Amino acid sequence: MKKNRFQTKALPFLKDFDGPVYFYKGAEISSIPLYLKRCAPNIDHVPNHRVMLISKEDIRECREILRAREFDGNYRLYVCKP
């Protein structure tokens, strides 16, 4: 069901966020940058500035704000602050 998907739940948070958004360690949902109308690069470390990270794994340094399923597994949305 579309309303239960990670992308559907995450887009309002991502659109309201005024900082950078990254995919973390290979997590990727190709349609999110299209809906955001901006780039969402892939990174393999937690940045030391305010960002949102989309991940398939636990990131203890950041605050999880959403967890939901996509077709290829479970995703999490984090906000990270220095």
Short mmCIF file of N, CA and C in Angstrom, two decimals:
data_model
loop_
_atom_site.label_atom_id
_atom_site.label_comp_id
_atom_site.label_asym_id
_atom_site.label_seq_id
_atom_site.Cartn_x
_atom_site.Cartn_y
_atom_site.Cartn_z
N MET A 1 0.83 -1.17 0.00
CA MET A 1 0.00 0.00 0.00
C MET A 1 0.88 1.25 0.00
N LYS A 2 0.58 2.17 -0.88
CA LYS A 2 1.43 3.34 -1.09
C LYS A 2 1.57 4.21 0.16
N LYS A 3 0.49 4.39 0.93
CA LYS A 3 0.55 5.29 2.08
C LYS A 3 1.44 4.77 3.20
N ASN A 4 1.74 3.48 3.20
CA ASN A 4 2.61 2.90 4.22
C ASN A 4 4.07 2.85 3.81
N ARG A 5 4.38 3.24 2.58
CA ARG A 5 5.76 3.17 2.10
C ARG A 5 6.62 4.27 2.72
N PHE A 6 7.91 3.97 2.83
CA PHE A 6 8.86 4.93 3.39
C PHE A 6 8.82 6.25 2.62
N GLN A 7 8.88 6.16 1.31
CA GLN A 7 8.93 7.38 0.50
C GLN A 7 7.74 8.29 0.79
N THR A 8 6.55 7.75 0.84
CA THR A 8 5.34 8.53 1.08
C THR A 8 5.39 9.20 2.45
N LYS A 9 5.87 8.49 3.45
CA LYS A 9 5.94 9.04 4.80
C LYS A 9 7.10 10.03 4.95
N ALA A 10 8.21 9.81 4.25
CA ALA A 10 9.41 10.63 4.42
C ALA A 10 9.36 11.95 3.66
N LEU A 11 8.68 11.99 2.53
CA LEU A 11 8.70 13.19 1.69
C LEU A 11 8.28 14.47 2.42
N PRO A 12 7.23 14.49 3.26
CA PRO A 12 6.91 15.74 3.96
C PRO A 12 8.06 16.24 4.85
N PHE A 13 8.75 15.34 5.55
CA PHE A 13 9.90 15.73 6.38
C PHE A 13 11.02 16.28 5.51
N LEU A 14 11.31 15.57 4.41
CA LEU A 14 12.41 15.95 3.53
C LEU A 14 12.15 17.27 2.83
N LYS A 15 10.93 17.51 2.42
CA LYS A 15 10.59 18.76 1.74
C LYS A 15 10.68 19.95 2.68
N ASP A 16 10.35 19.75 3.95
CA ASP A 16 10.40 20.84 4.93
C ASP A 16 11.81 21.11 5.45
N PHE A 17 12.72 20.18 5.26
CA PHE A 17 14.08 20.31 5.79
C PHE A 17 14.89 21.25 4.90
N ASP A 18 15.52 22.25 5.50
CA ASP A 18 16.25 23.24 4.70
C ASP A 18 17.74 22.94 4.55
N GLY A 19 18.18 21.80 5.04
CA GLY A 19 19.58 21.41 4.90
C GLY A 19 19.74 20.30 3.88
N PRO A 20 20.97 19.78 3.75
CA PRO A 20 21.22 18.71 2.79
C PRO A 20 20.61 17.37 3.21
N VAL A 21 20.28 16.57 2.21
CA VAL A 21 19.75 15.22 2.40
C VAL A 21 20.70 14.26 1.70
N TYR A 22 21.06 13.18 2.39
CA TYR A 22 21.97 12.19 1.83
C TYR A 22 21.40 10.79 1.98
N PHE A 23 21.77 9.92 1.04
CA PHE A 23 21.57 8.48 1.21
C PHE A 23 22.82 7.95 1.89
N TYR A 24 22.64 7.09 2.89
CA TYR A 24 23.76 6.62 3.71
C TYR A 24 24.11 5.18 3.37
N LYS A 25 25.38 4.95 3.06
CA LYS A 25 25.96 3.62 2.81
C LYS A 25 25.15 2.75 1.84
N GLY A 26 24.89 3.29 0.68
CA GLY A 26 24.27 2.49 -0.37
C GLY A 26 22.76 2.44 -0.38
N ALA A 27 22.12 2.97 0.64
CA ALA A 27 20.65 3.05 0.61
C ALA A 27 20.27 4.02 -0.50
N GLU A 28 19.28 3.66 -1.29
CA GLU A 28 18.88 4.58 -2.35
C GLU A 28 17.47 4.29 -2.80
N ILE A 29 16.70 5.36 -2.93
CA ILE A 29 15.36 5.31 -3.51
C ILE A 29 15.39 6.36 -4.61
N SER A 30 15.49 5.91 -5.84
CA SER A 30 15.79 6.82 -6.95
C SER A 30 14.75 7.90 -7.18
N SER A 31 13.52 7.70 -6.75
CA SER A 31 12.49 8.71 -7.00
C SER A 31 12.52 9.87 -6.00
N ILE A 32 13.16 9.71 -4.86
CA ILE A 32 13.18 10.79 -3.86
C ILE A 32 13.82 12.07 -4.39
N PRO A 33 15.00 12.04 -5.01
CA PRO A 33 15.55 13.28 -5.56
C PRO A 33 14.62 13.93 -6.59
N LEU A 34 13.91 13.12 -7.35
CA LEU A 34 12.96 13.65 -8.33
C LEU A 34 11.86 14.44 -7.64
N TYR A 35 11.27 13.87 -6.59
CA TYR A 35 10.21 14.57 -5.85
C TYR A 35 10.74 15.78 -5.10
N LEU A 36 11.97 15.71 -4.62
CA LEU A 36 12.55 16.84 -3.88
C LEU A 36 13.04 17.94 -4.81
N LYS A 37 13.26 17.60 -6.07
CA LYS A 37 13.81 18.53 -7.07
C LYS A 37 15.19 19.02 -6.65
N ARG A 38 15.97 18.11 -6.06
CA ARG A 38 17.35 18.41 -5.70
C ARG A 38 18.13 17.10 -5.55
N CYS A 39 19.41 17.22 -5.59
CA CYS A 39 20.30 16.08 -5.49
C CYS A 39 20.31 15.53 -4.07
N ALA A 40 20.44 14.22 -3.95
CA ALA A 40 20.61 13.56 -2.66
C ALA A 40 21.76 12.56 -2.83
N PRO A 41 23.01 13.03 -2.63
CA PRO A 41 24.17 12.17 -2.86
C PRO A 41 24.26 11.00 -1.87
N ASN A 42 25.07 10.04 -2.23
CA ASN A 42 25.36 8.89 -1.36
C ASN A 42 26.62 9.18 -0.58
N ILE A 43 26.61 8.92 0.72
CA ILE A 43 27.81 9.08 1.55
C ILE A 43 27.99 7.84 2.41
N ASP A 44 29.21 7.65 2.92
CA ASP A 44 29.48 6.48 3.76
C ASP A 44 29.96 6.85 5.16
N HIS A 45 29.72 8.09 5.57
CA HIS A 45 30.08 8.54 6.92
C HIS A 45 29.01 9.51 7.41
N VAL A 46 28.96 9.70 8.71
CA VAL A 46 28.01 10.65 9.29
C VAL A 46 28.66 12.03 9.26
N PRO A 47 28.09 12.99 8.55
CA PRO A 47 28.68 14.32 8.47
C PRO A 47 28.67 15.03 9.83
N ASN A 48 29.51 16.03 9.97
CA ASN A 48 29.57 16.78 11.23
C ASN A 48 28.82 18.11 11.11
N HIS A 49 27.79 18.14 10.28
CA HIS A 49 26.91 19.30 10.17
C HIS A 49 25.47 18.81 10.09
N ARG A 50 24.52 19.72 10.16
CA ARG A 50 23.10 19.38 10.20
C ARG A 50 22.65 18.81 8.85
N VAL A 51 22.19 17.56 8.87
CA VAL A 51 21.75 16.87 7.65
C VAL A 51 20.60 15.93 7.97
N MET A 52 19.96 15.45 6.92
CA MET A 52 19.04 14.31 7.03
C MET A 52 19.67 13.17 6.27
N LEU A 53 19.61 11.98 6.87
CA LEU A 53 20.16 10.79 6.24
C LEU A 53 19.05 9.76 6.03
N ILE A 54 19.06 9.14 4.86
CA ILE A 54 18.17 8.03 4.55
C ILE A 54 19.05 6.78 4.58
N SER A 55 18.67 5.82 5.41
CA SER A 55 19.54 4.67 5.63
C SER A 55 18.74 3.39 5.77
N LYS A 56 19.41 2.27 5.55
CA LYS A 56 18.84 0.96 5.84
C LYS A 56 19.38 0.41 7.15
N GLU A 57 20.31 1.12 7.76
CA GLU A 57 20.93 0.63 8.99
C GLU A 57 20.82 1.63 10.12
N ASP A 58 21.13 1.17 11.31
CA ASP A 58 21.07 2.00 12.50
C ASP A 58 22.22 2.99 12.53
N ILE A 59 21.92 4.25 12.84
CA ILE A 59 22.94 5.28 12.96
C ILE A 59 22.79 5.88 14.36
N ARG A 60 23.62 5.46 15.27
CA ARG A 60 23.49 5.85 16.67
C ARG A 60 23.79 7.33 16.92
N GLU A 61 24.56 7.96 16.05
CA GLU A 61 24.95 9.36 16.24
C GLU A 61 23.82 10.33 15.89
N CYS A 62 22.74 9.84 15.31
CA CYS A 62 21.67 10.70 14.83
C CYS A 62 20.33 10.28 15.44
N ARG A 63 19.34 11.16 15.33
CA ARG A 63 18.01 10.88 15.88
C ARG A 63 17.11 10.33 14.78
N GLU A 64 16.58 9.14 15.01
CA GLU A 64 15.67 8.53 14.05
C GLU A 64 14.31 9.21 14.15
N ILE A 65 13.77 9.62 13.00
CA ILE A 65 12.45 10.26 13.03
C ILE A 65 11.39 9.46 12.26
N LEU A 66 11.83 8.43 11.52
CA LEU A 66 10.87 7.64 10.76
C LEU A 66 11.48 6.29 10.39
N ARG A 67 10.64 5.27 10.41
CA ARG A 67 11.06 3.94 9.95
C ARG A 67 9.87 3.34 9.20
N ALA A 68 10.12 2.86 7.97
CA ALA A 68 9.04 2.26 7.17
C ALA A 68 9.66 1.39 6.07
N ARG A 69 8.79 0.62 5.42
CA ARG A 69 9.23 -0.31 4.37
C ARG A 69 9.18 0.32 2.99
N GLU A 70 10.07 -0.17 2.15
CA GLU A 70 10.03 0.07 0.71
C GLU A 70 10.07 -1.31 0.07
N PHE A 71 10.03 -1.36 -1.23
CA PHE A 71 10.01 -2.65 -1.91
C PHE A 71 11.25 -3.48 -1.65
N ASP A 72 12.39 -2.82 -1.45
CA ASP A 72 13.65 -3.55 -1.27
C ASP A 72 14.11 -3.61 0.19
N GLY A 73 13.24 -3.33 1.14
CA GLY A 73 13.61 -3.47 2.55
C GLY A 73 13.14 -2.32 3.42
N ASN A 74 13.62 -2.32 4.65
CA ASN A 74 13.26 -1.29 5.62
C ASN A 74 14.22 -0.10 5.53
N TYR A 75 13.66 1.09 5.59
CA TYR A 75 14.45 2.32 5.55
C TYR A 75 14.19 3.13 6.80
N ARG A 76 15.17 3.98 7.14
CA ARG A 76 15.06 4.88 8.28
C ARG A 76 15.45 6.27 7.85
N LEU A 77 14.80 7.26 8.44
CA LEU A 77 15.12 8.65 8.19
C LEU A 77 15.66 9.23 9.49
N TYR A 78 16.83 9.85 9.39
CA TYR A 78 17.49 10.42 10.56
C TYR A 78 17.74 11.91 10.34
N VAL A 79 17.73 12.64 11.46
CA VAL A 79 18.23 14.01 11.44
C VAL A 79 19.50 14.00 12.30
N CYS A 80 20.56 14.56 11.75
CA CYS A 80 21.86 14.58 12.43
C CYS A 80 22.26 16.03 12.68
N LYS A 81 22.73 16.29 13.87
CA LYS A 81 23.19 17.63 14.24
C LYS A 81 24.56 17.51 14.88
N PRO A 82 25.41 18.52 14.68
CA PRO A 82 26.76 18.45 15.27
C PRO A 82 26.74 18.51 16.79
#
